[in-house]
XYZ file of C-alpha atoms in Angstrom:
332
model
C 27.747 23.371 -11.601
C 28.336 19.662 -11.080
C 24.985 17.625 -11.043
C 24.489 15.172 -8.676
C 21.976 12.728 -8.274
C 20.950 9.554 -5.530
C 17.785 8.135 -4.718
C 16.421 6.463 -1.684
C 14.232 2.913 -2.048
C 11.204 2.971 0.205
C 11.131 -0.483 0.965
C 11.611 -0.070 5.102
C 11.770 2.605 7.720
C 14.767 4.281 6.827
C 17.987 3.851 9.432
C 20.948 5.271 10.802
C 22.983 3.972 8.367
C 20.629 5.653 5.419
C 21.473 9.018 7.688
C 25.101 9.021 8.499
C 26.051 6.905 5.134
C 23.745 9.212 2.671
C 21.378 11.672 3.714
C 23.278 13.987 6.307
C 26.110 14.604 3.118
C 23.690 15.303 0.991
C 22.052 18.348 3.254
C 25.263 19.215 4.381
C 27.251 19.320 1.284
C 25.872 17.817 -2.109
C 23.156 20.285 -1.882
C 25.478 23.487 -1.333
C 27.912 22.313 -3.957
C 25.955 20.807 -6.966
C 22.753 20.895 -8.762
C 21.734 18.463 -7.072
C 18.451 15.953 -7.575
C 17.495 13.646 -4.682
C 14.686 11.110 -5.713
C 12.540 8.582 -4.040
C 12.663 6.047 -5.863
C 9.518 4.099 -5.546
C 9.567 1.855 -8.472
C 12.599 0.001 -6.985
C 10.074 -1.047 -4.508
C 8.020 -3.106 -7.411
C 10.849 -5.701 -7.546
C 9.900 -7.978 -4.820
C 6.564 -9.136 -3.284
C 4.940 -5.833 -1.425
C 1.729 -4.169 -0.297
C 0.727 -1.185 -2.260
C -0.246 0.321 0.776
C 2.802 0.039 2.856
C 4.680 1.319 -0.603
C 2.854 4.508 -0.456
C 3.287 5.216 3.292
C 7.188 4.403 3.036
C 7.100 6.536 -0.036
C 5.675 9.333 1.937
C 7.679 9.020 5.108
C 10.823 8.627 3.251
C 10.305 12.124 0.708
C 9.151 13.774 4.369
C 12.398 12.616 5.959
C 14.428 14.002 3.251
C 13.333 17.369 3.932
C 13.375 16.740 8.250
C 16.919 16.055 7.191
C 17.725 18.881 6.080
C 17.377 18.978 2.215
C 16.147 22.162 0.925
C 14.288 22.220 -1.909
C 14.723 26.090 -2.715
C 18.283 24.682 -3.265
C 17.518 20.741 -4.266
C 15.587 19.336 -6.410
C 13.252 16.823 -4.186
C 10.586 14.604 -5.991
C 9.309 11.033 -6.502
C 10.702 8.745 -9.280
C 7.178 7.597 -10.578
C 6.002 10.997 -10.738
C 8.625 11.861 -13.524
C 7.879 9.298 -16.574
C 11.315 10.176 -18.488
C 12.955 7.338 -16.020
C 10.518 4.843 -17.377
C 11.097 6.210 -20.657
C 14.641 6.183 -20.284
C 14.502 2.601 -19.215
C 13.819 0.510 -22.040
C 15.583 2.378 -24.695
C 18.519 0.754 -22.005
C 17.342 -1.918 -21.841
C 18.033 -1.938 -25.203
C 22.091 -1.689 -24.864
C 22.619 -4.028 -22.096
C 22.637 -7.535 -22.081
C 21.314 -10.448 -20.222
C 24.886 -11.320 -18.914
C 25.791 -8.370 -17.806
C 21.861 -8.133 -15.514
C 23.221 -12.023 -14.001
C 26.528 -10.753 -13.255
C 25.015 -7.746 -10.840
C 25.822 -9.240 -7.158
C 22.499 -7.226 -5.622
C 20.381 -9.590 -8.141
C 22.380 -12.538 -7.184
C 21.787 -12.037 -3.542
C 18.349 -11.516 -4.020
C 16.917 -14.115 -6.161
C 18.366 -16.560 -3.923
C 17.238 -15.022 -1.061
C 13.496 -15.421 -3.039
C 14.046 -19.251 -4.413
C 14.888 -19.831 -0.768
C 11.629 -18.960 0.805
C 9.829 -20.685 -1.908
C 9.151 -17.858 -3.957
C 9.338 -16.398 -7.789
C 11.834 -13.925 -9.074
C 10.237 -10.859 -10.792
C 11.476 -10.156 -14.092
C 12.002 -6.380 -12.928
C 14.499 -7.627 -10.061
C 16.581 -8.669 -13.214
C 16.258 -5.689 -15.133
C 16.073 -2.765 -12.050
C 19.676 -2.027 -12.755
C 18.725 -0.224 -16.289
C 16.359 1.637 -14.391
C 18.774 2.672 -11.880
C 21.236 3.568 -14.716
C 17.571 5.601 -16.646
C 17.176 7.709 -13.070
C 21.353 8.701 -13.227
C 21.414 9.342 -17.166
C 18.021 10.904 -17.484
C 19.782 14.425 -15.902
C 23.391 14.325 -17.269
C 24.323 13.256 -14.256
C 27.877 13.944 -13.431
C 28.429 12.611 -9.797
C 26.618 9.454 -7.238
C 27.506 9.347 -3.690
C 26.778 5.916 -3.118
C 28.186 3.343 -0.586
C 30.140 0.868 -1.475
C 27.215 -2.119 -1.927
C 26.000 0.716 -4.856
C 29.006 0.987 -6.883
C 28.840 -1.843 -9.444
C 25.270 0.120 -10.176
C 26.597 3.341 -11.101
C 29.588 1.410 -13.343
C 26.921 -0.263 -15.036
C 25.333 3.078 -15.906
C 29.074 4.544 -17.136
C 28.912 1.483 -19.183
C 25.652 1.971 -20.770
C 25.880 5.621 -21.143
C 29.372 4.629 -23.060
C 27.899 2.070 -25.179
C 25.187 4.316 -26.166
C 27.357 7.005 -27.070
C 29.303 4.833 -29.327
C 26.607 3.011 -31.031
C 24.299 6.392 -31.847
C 26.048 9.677 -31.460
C 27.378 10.996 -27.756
C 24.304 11.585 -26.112
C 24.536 11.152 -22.091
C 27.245 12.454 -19.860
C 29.195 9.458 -18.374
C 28.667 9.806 -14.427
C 31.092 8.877 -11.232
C 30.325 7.122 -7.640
C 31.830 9.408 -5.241
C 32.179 7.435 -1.477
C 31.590 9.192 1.562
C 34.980 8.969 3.658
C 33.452 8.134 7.224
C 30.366 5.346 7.746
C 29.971 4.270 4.454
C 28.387 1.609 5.558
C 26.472 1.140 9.131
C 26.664 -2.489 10.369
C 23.810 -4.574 12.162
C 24.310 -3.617 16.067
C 23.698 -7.214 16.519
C 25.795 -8.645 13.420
C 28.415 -5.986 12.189
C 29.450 -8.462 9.280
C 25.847 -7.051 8.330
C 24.808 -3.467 6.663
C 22.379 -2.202 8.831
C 19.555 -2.804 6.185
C 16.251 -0.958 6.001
C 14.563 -3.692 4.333
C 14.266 -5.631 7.421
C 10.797 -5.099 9.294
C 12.648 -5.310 12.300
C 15.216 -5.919 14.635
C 17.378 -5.102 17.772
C 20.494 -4.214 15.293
C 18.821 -1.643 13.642
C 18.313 1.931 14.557
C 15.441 3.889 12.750
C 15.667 7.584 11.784
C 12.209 7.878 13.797
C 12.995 5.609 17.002
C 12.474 7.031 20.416
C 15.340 7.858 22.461
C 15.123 5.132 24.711
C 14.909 2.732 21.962
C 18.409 4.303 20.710
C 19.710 3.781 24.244
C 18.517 0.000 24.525
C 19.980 -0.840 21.228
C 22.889 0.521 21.078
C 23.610 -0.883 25.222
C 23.356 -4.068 23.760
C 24.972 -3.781 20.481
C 27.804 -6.429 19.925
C 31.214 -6.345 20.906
C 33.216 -9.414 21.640
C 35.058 -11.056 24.228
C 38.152 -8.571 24.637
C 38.443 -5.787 26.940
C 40.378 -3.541 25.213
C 38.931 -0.889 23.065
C 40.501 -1.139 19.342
C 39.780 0.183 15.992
C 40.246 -3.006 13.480
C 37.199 -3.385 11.011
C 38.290 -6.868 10.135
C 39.483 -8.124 13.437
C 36.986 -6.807 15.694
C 34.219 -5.396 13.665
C 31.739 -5.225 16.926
C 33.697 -2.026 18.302
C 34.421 -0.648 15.261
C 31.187 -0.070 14.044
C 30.407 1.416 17.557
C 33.601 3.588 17.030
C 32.422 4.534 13.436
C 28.977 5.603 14.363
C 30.716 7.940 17.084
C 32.672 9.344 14.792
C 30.541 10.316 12.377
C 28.030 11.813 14.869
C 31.122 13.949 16.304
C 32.916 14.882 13.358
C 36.017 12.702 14.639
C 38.017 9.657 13.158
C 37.172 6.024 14.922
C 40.950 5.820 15.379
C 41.222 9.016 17.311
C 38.205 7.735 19.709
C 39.421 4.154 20.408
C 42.389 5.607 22.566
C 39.757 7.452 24.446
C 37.675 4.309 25.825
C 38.727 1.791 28.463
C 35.181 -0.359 28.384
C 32.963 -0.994 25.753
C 30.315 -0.082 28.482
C 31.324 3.591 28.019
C 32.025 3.681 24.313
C 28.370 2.338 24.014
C 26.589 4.886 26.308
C 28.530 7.837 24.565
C 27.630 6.420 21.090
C 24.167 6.374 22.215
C 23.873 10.160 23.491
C 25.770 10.691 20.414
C 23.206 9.246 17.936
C 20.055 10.407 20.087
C 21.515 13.931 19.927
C 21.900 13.598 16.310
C 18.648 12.019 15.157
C 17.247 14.583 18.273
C 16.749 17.832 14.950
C 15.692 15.240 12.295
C 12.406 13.834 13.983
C 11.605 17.285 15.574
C 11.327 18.414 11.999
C 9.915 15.713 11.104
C 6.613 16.202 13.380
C 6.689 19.859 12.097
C 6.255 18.487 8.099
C 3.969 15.539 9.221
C 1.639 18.591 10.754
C 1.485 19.899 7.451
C 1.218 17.663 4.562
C 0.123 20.183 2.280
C 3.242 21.648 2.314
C 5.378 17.884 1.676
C 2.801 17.540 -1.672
C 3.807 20.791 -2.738
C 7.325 20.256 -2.256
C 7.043 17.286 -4.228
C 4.864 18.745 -7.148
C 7.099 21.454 -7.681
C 9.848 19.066 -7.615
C 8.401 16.627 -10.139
C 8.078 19.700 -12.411
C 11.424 20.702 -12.247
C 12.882 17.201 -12.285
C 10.501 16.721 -15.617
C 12.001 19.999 -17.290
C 15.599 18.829 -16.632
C 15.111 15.185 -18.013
C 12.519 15.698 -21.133
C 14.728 17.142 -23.352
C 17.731 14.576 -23.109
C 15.317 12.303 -23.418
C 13.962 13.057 -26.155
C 16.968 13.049 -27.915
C 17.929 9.900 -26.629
C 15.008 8.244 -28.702
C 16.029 10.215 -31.481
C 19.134 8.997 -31.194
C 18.397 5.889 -31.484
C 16.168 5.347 -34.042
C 12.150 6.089 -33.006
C 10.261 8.459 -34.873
C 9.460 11.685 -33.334
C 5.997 12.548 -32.323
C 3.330 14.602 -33.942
């Protein structure tokens, strides 16, 4: 079968735009069609200022929302990234085939750093180098397809790059994996700015809908999402991105194109309260399930032991011969 991997980076409540862009494909298809590995991946979180605390409790909620989501780990592999050490492992010996221009040139570290200078602060050498280990937790399991959105593609290049180089340099060693894109919502804007990906990251906000938000909350948000000053209801992503991310949201909740919908609405008034049912009914399943694992968190740590195990059995060995590969002595 094809092998499939993606990761989620507890650094915020996880959104909307995590669940319609990511997590609903992967219960709904990746995990029916592939061998399929879904990882939290908690080291990401390292990269920036942080309290250990809050990492663990994202860390948590995020593997427990994986499953509320419907990811089943009889047929998924579910685990945590630092409980597997091959990715660390992996890492450096990848470190080791890329170079320093090609860690500038990512736009995600770009972004960031400034974003860090700006407030005054210093930029970790691991929000340099996190790509390698991004391109470690792909190659570690032979890897063969990504879904990632669009913001994620130059990562997964990088990581058909490396796995390339590596082959070349010392004997073909890791299969060279593809981003696949997930045709409808992508990318979930900022209610309040839709030039904006509705980010997780951000503690808070009135743009951004969380998986676990209360159905009022929904309603409230999504009443006063953004449009703009027309009355007519349009499709046009560049033009009028307001509505269309409204129009994209309903869509994916209803299985529907945004083109289709936009001849259906005279208001925005009425596009917004159907997008909101829409989005309470979906997220409705998700935190009802999630209550059920939170009541039993012996049951999440199980899920995630047995995971780690299985995750560890799949990536040792192509490690292993990955430091062969390259030069290191093996042990004794």
């Amino acid at each position: 079968m094809t092998r499939v991997f993606s990761g989620i980076k507890p650094t915020g409540h996880l959104t909307l735009g995590n669940y319609l862009g990511a997590m609903r494909r992967w219960a709904k298809v990746d995990q029916h069609q592939a061998d399929a590995l879904f990882c939290v991946v908690d080291l990401h979180a390292l990269t920036v200022d942080h309290d250990p605390a809050r990492v663990r409790r994202l860390s948590r909620q995020a593997a427990t929302l994986l499953l509320a989501a419907g990811l089943d780990p009889q047929r998924c592999t579910v685990f945590v990234q630092s409980h597997v050490d091959e990715h660390t492992r992996l890492s450096y010996l990848l470190e080791c085939v890329a170079t320093d221009g090609e860690m500038r040139r990512m736009i995600q570290y770009k972004e960031k750093a400034a974003r860090e200078r700006e407030r005054g602060g210093s930029v970790r050498l691991s929000l340099l180098t996190y790509p390698v280990l991004m391109a470690a937790d792909i190659l570690a399991y032979g890897t063969d397809e990504v879904p990632v959105g669009d913001d994620q593609a130059q990562h997964v290049e990088l990581a058909r790059d490396l796995a390339v180089r590596f082959n070349q340099r010392y004997g073909h060693t890791f299969v060279v994996p593809r981003a696949t894109h997930p045709k409808v919502a992508a990318r979930v804007m900022n209610l309040q700015d839709p030039t904006s990906k509705m980010g997780k990251s951000e503690d808070s906000g009135p743009g951004i809908v969380y998986l676990l938000d209360e159905p009022d909350v929904v309603r409230k948000k999504i009443m006063r999402a953004v449009t703009d000053t027309g009355s007519d209801v349009v499709y046009d992503r560049e033009a009028r991105p307001g509505p269309a991310n409204l129009l994209e949201i309903l869509a994916a909740c209803e299985g529907r194109s945004p083109e289709e919908l936009s001849g259906a609405y005279t208001s925005y008034g009425a596009l917004k309260k159907d997008t909101a049912e829409a989005v309470v009914e979906v997220l409705r399943p998700v935190q009802e399930r999630h209550r059920a694992l939170c009541a039993d968190p012996a049951h999440v740590d199980q899920v995630l032991r047995t995971g780690a195990e299985r995750a560890r059995g799949m990536a040792r060995p192509l490690v292993d011969t990955a430091y062969r590969a390259i030069g290191l002595l093996p042990g004794v």
